[in-house]
Short mmCIF file of C-alpha atoms in Angstrom, two decimals:
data_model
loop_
_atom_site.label_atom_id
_atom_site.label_comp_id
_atom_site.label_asym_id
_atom_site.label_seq_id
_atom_site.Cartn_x
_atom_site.Cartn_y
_atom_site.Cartn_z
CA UNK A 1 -26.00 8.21 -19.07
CA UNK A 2 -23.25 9.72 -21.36
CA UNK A 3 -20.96 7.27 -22.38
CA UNK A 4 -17.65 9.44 -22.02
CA UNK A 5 -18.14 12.12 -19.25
CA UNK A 6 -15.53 14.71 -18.98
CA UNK A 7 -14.74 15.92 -15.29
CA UNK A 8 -11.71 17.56 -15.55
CA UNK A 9 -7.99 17.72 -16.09
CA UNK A 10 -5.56 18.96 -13.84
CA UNK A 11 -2.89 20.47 -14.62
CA UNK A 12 -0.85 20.59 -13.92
CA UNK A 13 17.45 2.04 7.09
CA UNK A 14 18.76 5.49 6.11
CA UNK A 15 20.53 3.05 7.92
CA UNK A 16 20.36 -0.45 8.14
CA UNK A 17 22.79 -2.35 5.92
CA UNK A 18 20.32 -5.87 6.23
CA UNK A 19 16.95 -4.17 5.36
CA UNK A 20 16.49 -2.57 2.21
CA UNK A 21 16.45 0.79 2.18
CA UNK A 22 12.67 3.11 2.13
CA UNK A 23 11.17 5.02 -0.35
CA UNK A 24 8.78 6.98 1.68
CA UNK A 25 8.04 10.78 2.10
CA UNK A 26 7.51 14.03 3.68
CA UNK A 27 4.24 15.86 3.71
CA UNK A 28 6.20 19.30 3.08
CA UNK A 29 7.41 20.06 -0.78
CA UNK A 30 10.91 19.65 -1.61
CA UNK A 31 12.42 22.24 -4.09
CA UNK A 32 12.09 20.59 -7.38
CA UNK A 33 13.35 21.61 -10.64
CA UNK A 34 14.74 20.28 -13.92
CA UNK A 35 18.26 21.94 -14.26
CA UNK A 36 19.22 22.48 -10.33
CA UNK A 37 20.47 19.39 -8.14
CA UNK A 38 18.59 18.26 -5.38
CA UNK A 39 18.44 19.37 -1.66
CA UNK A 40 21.42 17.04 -0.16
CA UNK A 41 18.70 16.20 2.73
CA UNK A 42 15.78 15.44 0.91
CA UNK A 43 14.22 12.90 2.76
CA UNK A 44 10.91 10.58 2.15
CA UNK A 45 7.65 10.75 4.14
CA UNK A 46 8.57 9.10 6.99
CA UNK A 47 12.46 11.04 7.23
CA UNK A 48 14.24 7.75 7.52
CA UNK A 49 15.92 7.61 3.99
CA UNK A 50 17.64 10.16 2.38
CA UNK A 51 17.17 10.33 -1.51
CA UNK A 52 20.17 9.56 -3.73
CA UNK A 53 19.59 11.13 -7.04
CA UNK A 54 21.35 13.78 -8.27
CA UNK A 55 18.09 15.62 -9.85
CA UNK A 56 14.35 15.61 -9.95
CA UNK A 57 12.16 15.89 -13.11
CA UNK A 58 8.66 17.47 -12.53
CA UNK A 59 6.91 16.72 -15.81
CA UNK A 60 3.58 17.97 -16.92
CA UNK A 61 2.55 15.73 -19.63
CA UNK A 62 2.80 12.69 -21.01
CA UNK A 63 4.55 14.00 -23.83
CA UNK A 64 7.10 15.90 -21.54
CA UNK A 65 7.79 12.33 -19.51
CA UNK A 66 8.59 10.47 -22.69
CA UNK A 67 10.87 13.50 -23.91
CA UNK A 68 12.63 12.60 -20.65
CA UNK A 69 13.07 8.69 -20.53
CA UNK A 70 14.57 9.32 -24.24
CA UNK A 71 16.69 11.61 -23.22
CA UNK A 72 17.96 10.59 -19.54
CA UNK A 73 20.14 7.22 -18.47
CA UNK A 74 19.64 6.27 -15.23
CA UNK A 75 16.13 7.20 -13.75
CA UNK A 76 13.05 6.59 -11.52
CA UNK A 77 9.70 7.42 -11.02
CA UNK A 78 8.84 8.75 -8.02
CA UNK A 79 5.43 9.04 -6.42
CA UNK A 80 4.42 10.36 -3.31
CA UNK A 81 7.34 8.91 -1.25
CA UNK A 82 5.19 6.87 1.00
CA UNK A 83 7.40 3.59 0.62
CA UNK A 84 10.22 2.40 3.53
CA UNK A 85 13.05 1.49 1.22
CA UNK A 86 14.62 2.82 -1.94
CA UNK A 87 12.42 1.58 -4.87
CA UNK A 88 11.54 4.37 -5.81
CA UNK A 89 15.69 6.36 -5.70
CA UNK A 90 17.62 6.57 -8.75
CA UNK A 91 21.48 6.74 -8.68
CA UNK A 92 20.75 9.88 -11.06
CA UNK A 93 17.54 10.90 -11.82
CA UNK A 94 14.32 10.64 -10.40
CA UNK A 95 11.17 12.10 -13.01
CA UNK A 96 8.07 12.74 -10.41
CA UNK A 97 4.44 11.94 -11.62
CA UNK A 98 3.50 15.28 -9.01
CA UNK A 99 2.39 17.02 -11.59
CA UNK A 100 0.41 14.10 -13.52
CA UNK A 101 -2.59 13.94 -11.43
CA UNK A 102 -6.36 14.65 -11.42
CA UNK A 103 -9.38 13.18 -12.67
CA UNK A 104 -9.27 13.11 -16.29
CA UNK A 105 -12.76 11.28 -17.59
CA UNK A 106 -15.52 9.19 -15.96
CA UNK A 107 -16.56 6.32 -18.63
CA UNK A 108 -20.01 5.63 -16.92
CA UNK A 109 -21.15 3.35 -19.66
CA UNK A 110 -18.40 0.84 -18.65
CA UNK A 111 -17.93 2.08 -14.87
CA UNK A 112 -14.37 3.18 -14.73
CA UNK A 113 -12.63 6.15 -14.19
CA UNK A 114 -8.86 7.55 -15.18
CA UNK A 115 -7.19 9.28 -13.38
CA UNK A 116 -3.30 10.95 -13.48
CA UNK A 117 -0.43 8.33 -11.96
CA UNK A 118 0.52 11.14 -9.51
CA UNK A 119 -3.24 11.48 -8.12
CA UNK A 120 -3.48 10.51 -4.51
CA UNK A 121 -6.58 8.66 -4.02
CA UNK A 122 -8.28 10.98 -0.97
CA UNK A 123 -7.52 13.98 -3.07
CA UNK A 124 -10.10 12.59 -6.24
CA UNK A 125 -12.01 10.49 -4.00
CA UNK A 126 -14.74 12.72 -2.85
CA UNK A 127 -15.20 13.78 -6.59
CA UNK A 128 -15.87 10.59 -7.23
CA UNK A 129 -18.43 9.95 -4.62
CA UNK A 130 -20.19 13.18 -5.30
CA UNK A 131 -20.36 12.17 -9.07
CA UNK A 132 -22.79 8.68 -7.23
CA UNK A 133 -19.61 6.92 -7.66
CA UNK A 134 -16.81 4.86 -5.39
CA UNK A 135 -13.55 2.25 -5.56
CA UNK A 136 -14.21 -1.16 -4.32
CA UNK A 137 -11.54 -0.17 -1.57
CA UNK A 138 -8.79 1.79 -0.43
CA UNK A 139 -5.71 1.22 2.10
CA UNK A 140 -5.56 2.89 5.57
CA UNK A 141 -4.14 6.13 3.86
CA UNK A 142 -5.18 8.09 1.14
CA UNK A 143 -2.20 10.14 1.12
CA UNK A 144 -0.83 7.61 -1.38
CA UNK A 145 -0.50 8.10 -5.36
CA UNK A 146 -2.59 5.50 -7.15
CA UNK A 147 0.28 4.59 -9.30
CA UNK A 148 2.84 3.74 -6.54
CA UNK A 149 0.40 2.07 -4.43
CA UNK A 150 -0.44 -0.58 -7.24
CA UNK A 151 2.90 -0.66 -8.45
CA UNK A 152 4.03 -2.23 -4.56
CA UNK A 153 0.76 -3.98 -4.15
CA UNK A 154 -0.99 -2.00 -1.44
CA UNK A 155 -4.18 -2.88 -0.13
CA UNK A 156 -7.14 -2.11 2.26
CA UNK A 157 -8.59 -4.91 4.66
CA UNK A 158 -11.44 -7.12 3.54
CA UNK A 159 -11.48 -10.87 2.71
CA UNK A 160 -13.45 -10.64 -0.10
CA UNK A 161 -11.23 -7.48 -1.28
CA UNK A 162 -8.29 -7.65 -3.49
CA UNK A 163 -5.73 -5.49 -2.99
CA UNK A 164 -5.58 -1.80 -5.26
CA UNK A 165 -3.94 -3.00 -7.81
CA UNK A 166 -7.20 -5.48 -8.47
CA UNK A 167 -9.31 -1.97 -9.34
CA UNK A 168 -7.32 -1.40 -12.47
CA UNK A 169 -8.56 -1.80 -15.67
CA UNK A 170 -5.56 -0.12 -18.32
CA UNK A 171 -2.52 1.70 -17.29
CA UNK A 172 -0.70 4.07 -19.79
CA UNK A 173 3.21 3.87 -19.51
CA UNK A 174 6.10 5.26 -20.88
CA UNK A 175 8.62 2.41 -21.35
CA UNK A 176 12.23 2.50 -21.71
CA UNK A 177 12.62 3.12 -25.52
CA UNK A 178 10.19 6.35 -24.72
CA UNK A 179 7.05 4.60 -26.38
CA UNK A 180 3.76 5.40 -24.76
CA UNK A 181 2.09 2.48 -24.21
CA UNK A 182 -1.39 1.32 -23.04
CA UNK A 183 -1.86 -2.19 -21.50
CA UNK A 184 -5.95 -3.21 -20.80
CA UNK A 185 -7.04 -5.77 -18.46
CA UNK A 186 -7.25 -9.27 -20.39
CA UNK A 187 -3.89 -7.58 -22.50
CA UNK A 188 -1.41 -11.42 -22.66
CA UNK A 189 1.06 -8.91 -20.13
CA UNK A 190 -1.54 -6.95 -18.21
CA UNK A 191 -1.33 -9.44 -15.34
CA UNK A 192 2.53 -8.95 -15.39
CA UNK A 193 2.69 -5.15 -15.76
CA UNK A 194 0.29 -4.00 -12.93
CA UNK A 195 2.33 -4.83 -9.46
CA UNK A 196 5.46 -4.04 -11.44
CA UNK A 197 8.28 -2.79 -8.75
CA UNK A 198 8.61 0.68 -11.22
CA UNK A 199 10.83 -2.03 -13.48
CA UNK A 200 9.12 -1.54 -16.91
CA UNK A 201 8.75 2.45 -16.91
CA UNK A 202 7.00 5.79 -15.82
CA UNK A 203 3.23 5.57 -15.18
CA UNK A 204 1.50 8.69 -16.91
CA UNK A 205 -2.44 7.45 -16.06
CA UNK A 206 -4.82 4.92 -14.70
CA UNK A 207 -8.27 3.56 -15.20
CA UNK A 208 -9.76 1.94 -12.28
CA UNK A 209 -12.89 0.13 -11.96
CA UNK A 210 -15.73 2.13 -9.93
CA UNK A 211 -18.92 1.42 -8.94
CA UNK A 212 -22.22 3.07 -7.10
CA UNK A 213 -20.98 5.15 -4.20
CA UNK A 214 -22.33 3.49 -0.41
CA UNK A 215 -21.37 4.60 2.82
CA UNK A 216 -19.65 2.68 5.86
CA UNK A 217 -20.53 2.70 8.92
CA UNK A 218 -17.25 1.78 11.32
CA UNK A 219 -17.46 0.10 15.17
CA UNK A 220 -14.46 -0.16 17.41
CA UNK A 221 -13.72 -3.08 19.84
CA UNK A 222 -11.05 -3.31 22.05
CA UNK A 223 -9.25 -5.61 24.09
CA UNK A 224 -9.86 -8.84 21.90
CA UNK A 225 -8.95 -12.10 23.84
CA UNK A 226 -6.29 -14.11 22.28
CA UNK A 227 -8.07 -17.26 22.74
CA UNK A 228 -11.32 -15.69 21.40
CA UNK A 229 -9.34 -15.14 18.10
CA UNK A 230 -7.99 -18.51 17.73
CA UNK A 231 -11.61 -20.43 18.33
CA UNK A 232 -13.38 -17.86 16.15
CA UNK A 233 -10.68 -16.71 13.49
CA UNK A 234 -12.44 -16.58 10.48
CA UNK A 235 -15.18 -14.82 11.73
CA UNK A 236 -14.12 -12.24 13.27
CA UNK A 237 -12.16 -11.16 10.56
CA UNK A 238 -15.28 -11.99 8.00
CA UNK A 239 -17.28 -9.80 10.38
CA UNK A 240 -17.77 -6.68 8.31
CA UNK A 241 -16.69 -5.56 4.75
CA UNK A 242 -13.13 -4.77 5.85
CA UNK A 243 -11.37 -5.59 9.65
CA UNK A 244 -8.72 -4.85 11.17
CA UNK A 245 -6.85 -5.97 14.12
CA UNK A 246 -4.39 -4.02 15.96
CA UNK A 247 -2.34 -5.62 18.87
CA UNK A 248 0.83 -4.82 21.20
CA UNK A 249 1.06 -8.24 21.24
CA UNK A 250 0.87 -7.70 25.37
CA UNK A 251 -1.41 -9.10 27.89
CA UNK A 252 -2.50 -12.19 25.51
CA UNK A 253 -5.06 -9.65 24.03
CA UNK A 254 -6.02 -8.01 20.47
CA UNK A 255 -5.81 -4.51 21.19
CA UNK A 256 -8.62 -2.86 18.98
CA UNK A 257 -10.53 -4.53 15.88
CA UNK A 258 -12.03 -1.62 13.41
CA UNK A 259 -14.96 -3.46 11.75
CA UNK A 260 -16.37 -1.73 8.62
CA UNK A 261 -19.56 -2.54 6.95
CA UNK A 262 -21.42 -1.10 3.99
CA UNK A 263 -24.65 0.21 5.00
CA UNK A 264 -26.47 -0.62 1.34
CA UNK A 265 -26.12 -4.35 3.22
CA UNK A 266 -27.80 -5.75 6.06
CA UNK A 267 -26.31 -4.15 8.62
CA UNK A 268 -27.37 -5.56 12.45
CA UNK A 269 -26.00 -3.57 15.41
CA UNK A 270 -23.16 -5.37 17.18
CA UNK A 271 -23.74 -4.75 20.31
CA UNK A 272 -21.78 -4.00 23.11
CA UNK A 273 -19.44 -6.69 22.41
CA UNK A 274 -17.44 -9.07 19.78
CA UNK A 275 -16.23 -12.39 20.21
CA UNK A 276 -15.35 -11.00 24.06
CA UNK A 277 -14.28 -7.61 23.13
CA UNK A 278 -16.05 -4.61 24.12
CA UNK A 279 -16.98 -1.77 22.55
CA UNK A 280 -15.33 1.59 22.42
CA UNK A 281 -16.92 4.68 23.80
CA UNK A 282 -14.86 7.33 22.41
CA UNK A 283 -13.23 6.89 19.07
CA UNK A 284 -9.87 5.92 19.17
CA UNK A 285 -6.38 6.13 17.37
CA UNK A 286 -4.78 2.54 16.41
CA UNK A 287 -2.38 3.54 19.10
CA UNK A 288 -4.47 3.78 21.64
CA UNK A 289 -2.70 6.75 23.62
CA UNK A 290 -2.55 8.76 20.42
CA UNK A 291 -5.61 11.16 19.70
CA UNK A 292 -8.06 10.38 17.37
CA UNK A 293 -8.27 13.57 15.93
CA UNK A 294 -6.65 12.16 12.52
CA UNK A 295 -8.61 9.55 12.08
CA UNK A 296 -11.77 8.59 9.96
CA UNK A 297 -14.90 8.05 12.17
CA UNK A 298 -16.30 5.53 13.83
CA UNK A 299 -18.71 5.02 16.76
CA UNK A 300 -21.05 3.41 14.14
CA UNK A 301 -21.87 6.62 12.90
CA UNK A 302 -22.28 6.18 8.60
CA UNK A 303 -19.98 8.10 6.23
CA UNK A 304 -19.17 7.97 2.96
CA UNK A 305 -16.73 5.12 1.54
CA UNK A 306 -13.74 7.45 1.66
CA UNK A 307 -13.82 8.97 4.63
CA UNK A 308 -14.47 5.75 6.59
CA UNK A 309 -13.00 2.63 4.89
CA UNK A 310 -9.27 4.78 5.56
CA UNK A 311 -7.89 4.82 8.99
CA UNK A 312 -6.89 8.14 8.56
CA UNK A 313 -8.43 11.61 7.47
CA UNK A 314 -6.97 12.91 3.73
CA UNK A 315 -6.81 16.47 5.82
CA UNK A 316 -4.54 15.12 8.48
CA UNK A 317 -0.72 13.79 8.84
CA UNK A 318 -1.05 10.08 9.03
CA UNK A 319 -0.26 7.67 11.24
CA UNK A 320 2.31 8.71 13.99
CA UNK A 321 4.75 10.35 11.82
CA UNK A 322 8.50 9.16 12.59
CA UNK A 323 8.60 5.64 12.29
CA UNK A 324 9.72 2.52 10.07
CA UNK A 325 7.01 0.00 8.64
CA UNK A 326 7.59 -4.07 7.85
CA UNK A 327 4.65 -6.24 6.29
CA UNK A 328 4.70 -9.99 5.86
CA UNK A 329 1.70 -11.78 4.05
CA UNK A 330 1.29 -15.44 4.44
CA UNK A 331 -1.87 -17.71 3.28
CA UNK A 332 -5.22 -17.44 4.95
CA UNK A 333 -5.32 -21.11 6.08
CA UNK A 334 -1.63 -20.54 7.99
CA UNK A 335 -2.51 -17.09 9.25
CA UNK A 336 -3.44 -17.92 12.63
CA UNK A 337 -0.54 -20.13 13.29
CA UNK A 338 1.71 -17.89 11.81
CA UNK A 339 0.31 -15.05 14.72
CA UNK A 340 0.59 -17.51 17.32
CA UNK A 341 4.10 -18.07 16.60
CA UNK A 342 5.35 -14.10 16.85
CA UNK A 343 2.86 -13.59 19.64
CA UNK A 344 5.72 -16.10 21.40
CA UNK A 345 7.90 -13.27 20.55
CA UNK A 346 5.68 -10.45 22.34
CA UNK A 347 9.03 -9.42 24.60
CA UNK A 348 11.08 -9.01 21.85
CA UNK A 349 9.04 -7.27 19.53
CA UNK A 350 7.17 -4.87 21.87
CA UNK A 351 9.98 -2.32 23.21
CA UNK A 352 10.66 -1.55 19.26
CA UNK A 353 6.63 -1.63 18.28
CA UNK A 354 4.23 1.31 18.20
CA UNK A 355 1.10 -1.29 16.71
CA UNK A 356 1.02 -4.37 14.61
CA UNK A 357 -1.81 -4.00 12.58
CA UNK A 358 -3.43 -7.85 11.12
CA UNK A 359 -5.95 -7.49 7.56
CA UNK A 360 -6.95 -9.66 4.71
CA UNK A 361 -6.35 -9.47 1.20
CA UNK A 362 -8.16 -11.45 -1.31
CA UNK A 363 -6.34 -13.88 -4.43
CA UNK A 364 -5.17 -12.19 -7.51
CA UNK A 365 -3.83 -13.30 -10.58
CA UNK A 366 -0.92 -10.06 -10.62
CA UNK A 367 2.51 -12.12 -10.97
CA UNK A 368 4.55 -10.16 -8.42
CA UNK A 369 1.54 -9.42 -5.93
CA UNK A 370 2.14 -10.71 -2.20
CA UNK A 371 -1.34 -11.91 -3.01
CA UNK A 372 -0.65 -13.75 -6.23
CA UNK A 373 -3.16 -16.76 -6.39
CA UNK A 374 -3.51 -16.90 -2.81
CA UNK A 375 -5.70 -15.02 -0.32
CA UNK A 376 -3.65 -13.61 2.82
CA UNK A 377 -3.35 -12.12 6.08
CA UNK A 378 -0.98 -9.17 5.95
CA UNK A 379 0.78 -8.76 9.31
CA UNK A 380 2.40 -5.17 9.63
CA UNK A 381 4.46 -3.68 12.24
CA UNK A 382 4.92 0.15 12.57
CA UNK A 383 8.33 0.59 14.51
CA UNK A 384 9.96 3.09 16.14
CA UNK A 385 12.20 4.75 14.04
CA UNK A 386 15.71 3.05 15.83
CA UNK A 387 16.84 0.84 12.28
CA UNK A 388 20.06 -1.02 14.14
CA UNK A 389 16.84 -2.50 16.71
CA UNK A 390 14.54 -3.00 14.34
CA UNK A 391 16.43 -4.21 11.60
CA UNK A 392 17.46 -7.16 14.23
CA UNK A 393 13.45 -7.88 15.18
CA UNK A 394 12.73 -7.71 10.89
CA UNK A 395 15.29 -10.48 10.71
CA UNK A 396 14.12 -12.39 13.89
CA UNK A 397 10.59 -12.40 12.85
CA UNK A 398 11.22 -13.46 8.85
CA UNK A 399 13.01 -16.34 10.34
CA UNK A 400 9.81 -17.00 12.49
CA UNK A 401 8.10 -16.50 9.69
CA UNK A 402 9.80 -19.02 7.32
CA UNK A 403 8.06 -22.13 7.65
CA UNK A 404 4.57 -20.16 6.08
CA UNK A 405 6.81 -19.37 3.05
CA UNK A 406 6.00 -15.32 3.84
CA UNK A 407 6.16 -12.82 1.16
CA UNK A 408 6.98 -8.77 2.04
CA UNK A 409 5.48 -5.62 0.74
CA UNK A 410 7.91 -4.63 -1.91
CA UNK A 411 7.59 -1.48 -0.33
CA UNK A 412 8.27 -1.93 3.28
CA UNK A 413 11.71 -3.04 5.32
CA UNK A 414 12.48 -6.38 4.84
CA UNK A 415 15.22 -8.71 4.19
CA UNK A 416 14.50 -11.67 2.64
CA UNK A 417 17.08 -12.92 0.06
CA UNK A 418 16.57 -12.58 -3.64
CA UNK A 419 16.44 -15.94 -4.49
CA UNK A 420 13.87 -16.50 -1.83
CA UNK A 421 11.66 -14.52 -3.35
CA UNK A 422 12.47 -15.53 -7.02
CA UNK A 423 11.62 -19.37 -5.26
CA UNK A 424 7.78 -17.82 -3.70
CA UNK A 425 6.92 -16.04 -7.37
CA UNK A 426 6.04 -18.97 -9.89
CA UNK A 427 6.02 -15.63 -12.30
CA UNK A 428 9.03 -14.19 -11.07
CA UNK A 429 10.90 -15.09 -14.46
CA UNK A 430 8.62 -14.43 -16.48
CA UNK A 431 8.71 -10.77 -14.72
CA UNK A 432 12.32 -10.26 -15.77
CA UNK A 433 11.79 -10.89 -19.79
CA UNK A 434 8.50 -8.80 -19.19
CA UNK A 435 10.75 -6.07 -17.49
CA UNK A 436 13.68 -6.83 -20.05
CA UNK A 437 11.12 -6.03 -23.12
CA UNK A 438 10.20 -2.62 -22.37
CA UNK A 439 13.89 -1.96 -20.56
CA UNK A 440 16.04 -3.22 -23.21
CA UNK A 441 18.70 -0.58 -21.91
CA UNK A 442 18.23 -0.90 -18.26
CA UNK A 443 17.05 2.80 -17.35
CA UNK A 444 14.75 1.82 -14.36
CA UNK A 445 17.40 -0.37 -12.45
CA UNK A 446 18.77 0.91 -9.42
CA UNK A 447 19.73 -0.78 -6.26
CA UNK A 448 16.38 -1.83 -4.87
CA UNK A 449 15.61 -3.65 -8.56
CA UNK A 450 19.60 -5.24 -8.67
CA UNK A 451 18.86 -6.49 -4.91
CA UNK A 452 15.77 -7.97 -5.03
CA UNK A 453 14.88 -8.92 -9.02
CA UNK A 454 17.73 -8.82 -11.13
CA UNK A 455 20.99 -11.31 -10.17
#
């Protein structure tokens, strides 16, 4: 095959004082524009934070995003807003990778493919596949840029699957001084620079790891018993190439479990059960009263890796629209403790909760991934959107979560103090003189980074 196949190129709690603030966003487009402030209620996807910076930067090229970081102070990239607190605001400026997107060369020789920071991964996906060609994973929506969902450490479900930042083989950045730079994986601060909190500069590109495309086929359970998970834990969730759980956390049951399985493996029907649970008839939304309509599908029925490993359909709005989202990730080998001790909680959490969602993330060696040298079970809650409620259950359930030394998605509502999570990062110095070394001047801080990283 050719070594260096071109594609293409395309051109181009709002709210809650104790839980930092979201960095989310809306599927409609906000005006943007270089010279012109922004709209005073320009909100993120989820409407529950209200951007901060005074103006919006839509560059084109690399070359136009470097003109910018020379020329700006205070600024932030900005992806596609998909994030529940304000890493991705700016006190000032915000420059948006919108415009830096698209496949822009397939290496087959060495199986990777590059693609523009701002490219959201169902919109290049199908591309991909049709080119014989997939990612080892993707997260349950592929409305997300590729750049800000390895930049926070977002993942899929699998427990032999890392999260997306683990597909990247070299990122191009632009870093503070204006340099455009190229890290590659086995670079001495590759390992630092992939999960990297937007800290050490504006993405411009990617090159991820692919490999040949497969299709999934995805069953549906429902009504898991509790005791059926704790005397058969690992299996169930080692029971396909990616599970997931979704609860309520009532009536001492798992709601649904979504198990996904490659078909180029030995694939054995199921049956009409698992571990107790009992197959679905009809497909279903996570939240069961919801229609599936936007979701991927599933009655066992094969697809192609990106329209079934997803929980929801590129084509549709995701999830349930209005609502706030918390994630805590805490070692395999505590996992099922750690559920046992919030299902305790069920009364509490369940008049704020739309669906907890439970999914494993393999170890990486990324020194500010939830995942860093550990493999986890991510426990998520999507919450009604009421912050003054839910910011009380966040803070309830990271104190319940305490003793299995959790760590959030950077990206979600939580918390947890700084020095907490400076203590749970072995790395997390050696972070800040990465960060300091292509920031010398400080032009990516903003409140989320002063919060969380800096002291």
């Amino acid at each position: 095959m050719k070594r260096k196949t071109f594609i293409k190129t395309t051109a181009a709690f709002a709210a809650v004082t104790a839980i930092n603030p979201l960095a989310s966003c809306k599927m409609e487009k906000a005006k943007m524009s270089e010279d012109l402030p922004l709209d005073p209620i320009r909100k993120n996807w989820a409407g529950n934070y209200t951007y901060k910076a005074e103006k919006l930067h839509v560059p084109k090229t690399a070359e136009e995003v470097q003109k910018l970081v020379k020329e700006l102070g205070a600024q932030k990239a900005l992806g596609s807003k998909h994030c529940f607190n304000n890493i991705a605001d700016s006190p000032l400026n915000q420059i948006s990778t919108e415009n830096l997107k698209g496949v822009l060369e397939l290496d087959e020789e060495n199986m990777t493919v590059t693609v523009g920071a701002g490219a959201k991964y169902g919109d290049f996906a199908p591309e991909l596949h049709d080119k014989g060609y997939a990612l080892h994973n993707l997260a349950s929506l592929p409305h997300i840029s590729v750049a800000g969902a390895c930049a926070t450490g977002t993942h899929g479900s699998g427990v032999k699957n890392g999260n997306l930042a683990t597909g990247v083989a070299a990122i191009e950045l632009v870093n503070g001084m204006g340099e455009l730079i190229t890290l590659k994986r086995g670079h001495e601060a590759f390992d630092g620079a992939i999960v990297n909190l937007g800290a050490l500069g504006i993405i411009t590109k990617m090159t991820l790891d692919i490999q040949k495309t497969f299709e999934v086929r995805q069953d549906v359970f429902q009504e898991l018993p509790l005791e059926s998970l704790q005397e058969n834990f690992e299996e169930i969730l080692s029971g396909g190439y990616s599970v997931s759980l979704f609860t309520d956390w009532q009536d001492q049951k798992i709601s649904q479990v979504w198990v996904k399985r490659r078909t180029d493996e030995e694939v054995k029907d199921l049956g009409d059960t698992y571990f107790g649970a009992k197959a679905a008839t009809r497909n279903l939304h996570p939240i069961t009263e919801l229609s599936a309509e936007n979701c991927t599908g599933q009655m066992g029925v094969p697809g192609p890796w990106y329209d079934r490993l997803p929980h929801f359909k590129m084509g549709f709005a995701p999830s349930s629209g209005e609502e706030l989202q918390s994630e805590f990730f805490v070692p395999t080998e505590q996992a099922l403790d750690a559920i046992l001790t919030l299902e305790k909680k069920r009364d509490l959490i369940s008049p704020q909760l739309m669906i907890t969602e439970i999914r494993t993330i393999a170890a990486d060696d990324y020194w500010m991934s939830p995942c860093y040298q550990q493999d986890c079970v991510a426990i998520h809650f999507t919450w009604k959107q009421n912050p003054e409620e839910v910011g009380a259950l966040i803070k309830m359930i990271e104190a319940e979560l305490e003793p299995f030394n959790y760590r959030p998605h950077w990206g979600k509502l939580f918390t947890i103090s700084r020095e907490k999570l400076a203590s749970r990062y072995s790395k997390f110095n050696g972070f800040l003189a990465l960060a300091k070394q292509h920031d010398p001047e400080g032009k990516f801080k903003n409140d989320y980074l002063n919060t969380n990283i800096y002291s």
